[in-house]
């Protein structure tokens, strides 16, 4: 059974108030007030110095310090939302592999599912590690919103910078994944370039589609929603999760929303950051069930059930 053995996160200490992001977002003050007052976003972390490589190296190095036997690391995976992060021919993973002497690691990146790509990596690793219980995989997330186009999810959220690293295997005892579901809502491949009418159509289907992916993951895990102690969402905005909570008839107090005002949306890193925060705050105890769920532009929906 696939499990998340250890996680590390890196969030820039530099925080910028949403109302001070006119230049970074190219949004007007009145529009920024909508994101702040209605969507519940207050600040986002913004990387001031350094590049993407040095940024994602921070949680990776901490994770490798935890992992005592690097020869067991079979896969090094980088999941990200932005399709192109490097110049052509530049292999970030190859540089990291050589730097940390991960000689046994097979490298690949994933981006097709956008901000839900972490879930697809989990699904793939259930196959890759199933017959290799002695091996580990590392999944890295991390991006810097270097243009206003990346800093804003129109009508939804504002994006902060963050990076994470996860160590996974099939022989762990905590954070065992009981099920996973990934689904493509076809017809919305243009993402942020959808027309107003297409966005309206998507919005009319989104809540029901999220309910369906959550229920599918629960059915695969053979448990009911009332057994879930905590939902770890993608940090899109507060109103969306209030609507989902009502539709699920699920207590909003059991959906971890504390990081939305502090960090905004952080591409593929939301779920690991939320898990890290929930564990630090003792929101989960041994034997608790929790559910990660989220959405990626395109639109990709995902949900996974874990037992801590």
XYZ file of C-alpha atoms in Angstrom:
308
model
C 0.000 0.000 0.000
C 1.446 3.356 -1.037
C 2.259 5.634 1.879
C 3.670 9.102 2.404
C 6.595 8.422 4.731
C 7.887 11.948 5.203
C 7.275 15.462 3.893
C 9.205 18.719 3.863
C 7.955 22.133 2.782
C 9.460 25.516 1.970
C 7.376 28.686 2.076
C 9.065 32.071 1.572
C 8.992 34.257 4.665
C 8.282 37.282 2.495
C 4.515 37.844 2.562
C 2.682 40.431 0.493
C -0.819 41.598 1.334
C -3.365 40.907 -1.390
C -4.249 44.602 -1.553
C -0.610 45.423 -2.397
C -0.417 43.141 -5.443
C -1.495 45.563 -8.169
C 1.836 45.318 -10.010
C 2.286 41.550 -9.601
C -1.272 40.719 -10.670
C -2.164 43.687 -12.904
C -5.489 43.792 -11.077
C -7.167 46.958 -9.858
C -7.676 47.725 -6.168
C -11.436 47.046 -6.403
C -10.768 43.647 -7.988
C -8.112 42.807 -5.388
C -10.648 43.655 -2.692
C -12.914 40.940 -4.138
C -10.155 38.357 -3.704
C -9.483 39.636 -0.195
C -12.952 40.341 1.200
C -15.028 37.722 -0.628
C -12.582 34.934 -1.483
C -10.813 35.141 1.882
C -7.241 35.699 0.658
C -5.163 38.004 2.865
C -1.483 37.443 2.010
C 0.644 35.277 -0.267
C 4.289 34.175 0.043
C 6.529 35.579 -2.687
C 10.092 34.453 -3.357
C 12.376 37.497 -3.228
C 15.763 35.975 -4.016
C 17.025 32.845 -5.714
C 15.828 30.779 -8.645
C 13.552 27.769 -8.972
C 16.404 25.276 -8.638
C 17.668 26.701 -5.351
C 14.080 27.040 -4.119
C 12.999 23.423 -4.595
C 16.402 22.206 -3.414
C 15.597 23.380 0.135
C 12.834 20.829 0.914
C 14.582 18.171 -1.182
C 17.806 18.439 0.821
C 15.889 18.198 4.105
C 14.100 15.110 2.819
C 17.349 13.471 1.734
C 18.822 14.147 5.177
C 15.891 12.159 6.571
C 16.359 9.324 4.062
C 19.458 7.448 5.190
C 19.824 5.108 2.194
C 19.810 7.026 -1.095
C 20.381 3.832 -3.076
C 16.751 2.892 -2.389
C 15.414 6.001 -4.149
C 14.131 4.541 -7.409
C 12.106 7.478 -8.738
C 12.568 11.244 -8.593
C 9.478 13.016 -9.923
C 8.863 16.736 -10.355
C 5.187 17.696 -10.673
C 4.264 21.221 -11.678
C 1.453 23.269 -13.192
C 3.337 25.438 -15.675
C 4.175 23.374 -18.742
C 7.552 24.992 -19.463
C 9.727 26.005 -16.522
C 13.219 25.753 -18.039
C 15.028 26.584 -21.273
C 15.018 23.794 -23.847
C 17.646 21.186 -23.023
C 17.943 22.179 -19.356
C 17.201 19.199 -17.105
C 16.620 20.296 -13.531
C 16.137 16.733 -12.295
C 19.390 15.582 -13.889
C 21.232 18.375 -12.094
C 19.647 17.390 -8.765
C 20.329 13.702 -9.363
C 24.016 14.371 -9.965
C 24.314 16.883 -7.124
C 22.902 14.491 -4.519
C 24.302 11.306 -6.085
C 20.920 9.677 -6.599
C 22.501 7.203 -8.976
C 19.647 4.683 -8.927
C 16.858 7.193 -9.550
C 14.709 7.238 -12.674
C 13.665 10.803 -13.485
C 10.512 12.280 -14.961
C 8.287 15.340 -14.720
C 4.484 15.601 -14.758
C 2.356 18.603 -15.654
C -0.600 17.453 -17.765
C -3.050 17.466 -14.834
C -1.905 20.973 -13.855
C -2.478 21.655 -10.129
C -3.848 18.124 -9.653
C -0.699 16.504 -11.072
C 0.417 15.334 -7.615
C -2.565 12.972 -7.543
C -1.634 11.466 -10.896
C 1.887 10.905 -9.588
C 0.398 9.017 -6.633
C -1.660 6.863 -8.979
C 1.373 6.034 -11.126
C 3.498 5.219 -8.079
C 0.956 2.666 -6.860
C 1.897 0.704 -9.984
C 5.629 1.449 -10.081
C 6.258 0.607 -6.426
C 3.766 -2.238 -6.053
C 6.292 -4.919 -6.947
C 9.251 -3.024 -5.486
C 8.493 -2.662 -1.756
C 12.141 -1.988 -0.936
C 12.303 1.110 -3.137
C 11.355 4.724 -2.443
C 10.094 7.554 -4.611
C 10.486 11.282 -4.108
C 7.883 13.665 -5.486
C 8.876 17.325 -5.669
C 6.490 20.236 -6.147
C 7.473 23.866 -6.460
C 6.939 26.857 -8.695
C 7.433 30.593 -8.722
C 4.720 32.713 -10.340
C 7.006 34.806 -12.526
C 4.284 36.563 -14.557
C 0.883 38.119 -13.720
C -0.691 35.373 -15.837
C 0.632 32.767 -13.383
C -0.043 34.855 -10.274
C -3.816 34.961 -10.833
C -6.414 32.247 -11.372
C -9.162 34.466 -12.823
C -12.279 34.643 -10.682
C -10.880 32.078 -8.292
C -7.586 32.685 -6.484
C -4.211 34.397 -6.296
C -1.109 32.233 -6.341
C 1.716 32.155 -3.815
C 5.182 30.614 -4.174
C 5.964 27.358 -2.344
C 7.852 24.072 -2.695
C 7.531 20.615 -1.140
C 9.187 17.213 -1.209
C 7.538 13.897 -0.313
C 9.104 10.508 0.351
C 6.835 7.627 -0.642
C 7.037 3.855 -0.481
C 4.863 0.768 -0.183
C 6.194 -0.242 3.229
C 5.241 2.777 5.346
C 2.958 2.712 8.374
C 1.610 6.283 8.380
C -0.368 8.150 5.717
C -1.312 4.986 3.857
C -3.315 5.640 0.702
C -6.478 3.541 0.590
C -7.787 4.789 -2.750
C -7.312 7.366 -5.458
C -9.533 8.748 -8.212
C -8.559 10.984 -11.117
C -11.045 12.344 -13.633
C -10.924 14.652 -16.654
C -13.864 16.986 -17.259
C -13.649 17.084 -21.033
C -14.338 20.230 -23.023
C -12.339 22.700 -20.939
C -8.783 22.227 -22.211
C -8.336 25.971 -22.821
C -8.186 26.523 -19.065
C -7.753 30.212 -18.235
C -8.499 31.054 -21.875
C -12.063 29.732 -21.728
C -14.782 32.109 -22.849
C -17.210 33.589 -20.327
C -19.954 31.229 -21.496
C -17.654 28.204 -21.176
C -16.643 29.256 -17.652
C -20.306 29.664 -16.741
C -21.002 26.128 -17.988
C -18.050 24.777 -16.025
C -19.135 26.573 -12.848
C -22.588 25.020 -13.133
C -21.052 21.523 -13.142
C -18.074 21.967 -10.815
C -19.613 21.349 -7.383
C -21.470 18.230 -8.513
C -18.335 16.941 -10.242
C -16.294 17.449 -7.060
C -18.895 15.522 -5.080
C -18.707 12.679 -7.581
C -14.902 12.391 -7.460
C -14.951 12.465 -3.648
C -17.644 9.785 -3.505
C -15.748 7.673 -6.020
C -12.612 7.762 -3.861
C -14.664 6.895 -0.766
C -16.333 3.978 -2.543
C -12.974 2.630 -3.673
C -11.703 2.856 -0.090
C -14.923 1.178 1.109
C -15.625 3.811 3.736
C -18.332 6.436 4.140
C -17.955 10.203 4.385
C -18.848 10.227 8.082
C -15.628 8.281 8.755
C -13.489 11.097 7.315
C -11.893 13.148 10.084
C -10.407 15.834 7.843
C -10.476 16.997 4.224
C -7.287 18.556 2.865
C -8.343 20.680 -0.127
C -6.589 22.663 -2.797
C -6.447 26.259 -1.585
C -8.665 27.868 -4.176
C -10.857 30.151 -2.013
C -13.178 29.991 0.988
C -16.604 30.328 -0.736
C -15.959 27.344 -3.011
C -15.261 25.035 -0.081
C -18.241 26.339 1.856
C -20.433 25.372 -1.105
C -18.820 21.931 -1.310
C -19.259 21.421 2.450
C -22.965 22.248 2.173
C -23.392 19.985 -0.858
C -21.649 17.132 0.975
C -23.512 17.833 4.219
C -20.056 17.824 5.788
C -18.880 20.093 8.605
C -16.858 23.040 7.311
C -14.782 22.747 10.497
C -13.448 19.433 9.189
C -12.152 20.970 5.956
C -8.677 22.411 6.496
C -8.956 26.005 5.259
C -6.502 27.751 7.592
C -3.830 28.217 4.921
C -6.004 29.919 2.308
C -5.803 33.383 3.944
C -2.044 33.012 4.576
C -0.738 31.435 1.374
C -3.440 31.587 -1.277
C -3.177 28.859 -3.896
C 0.308 27.350 -4.359
C 0.035 25.335 -7.580
C 0.695 21.614 -6.874
C 1.924 22.226 -3.314
C -1.397 22.913 -1.553
C -2.150 19.418 -0.327
C 1.285 18.656 1.099
C 1.428 22.041 2.831
C -2.022 21.419 4.302
C -1.009 17.939 5.459
C 2.150 19.356 7.033
C 0.127 22.028 8.857
C -2.547 19.585 10.008
C 0.069 17.248 11.476
C 1.871 20.092 13.257
C -1.434 21.198 14.770
C -2.368 17.638 15.825
C -5.489 17.736 13.681
C -4.940 14.054 12.874
C -4.363 11.189 15.277
C -3.311 7.617 14.610
C -6.036 5.701 12.797
C -7.845 8.794 11.479
C -9.104 8.805 7.910
C -8.500 11.888 5.795
C -9.174 12.855 2.214
C -7.135 14.985 -0.164
C -9.031 16.484 -3.058
C -8.596 19.197 -5.639
C -8.843 20.464 -9.175
C -6.426 21.397 -11.941
C -7.048 23.652 -14.928
C -8.205 21.769 -17.942
C -10.177 20.555 -15.901
C -8.823 17.669 -13.852
C -10.470 16.501 -10.636
C -8.832 14.230 -8.097
C -9.379 12.733 -4.655
C -7.486 10.272 -2.472
C -8.348 8.639 0.857
C -5.647 8.034 3.474
C -5.411 6.535 6.930
C -2.945 8.164 9.290
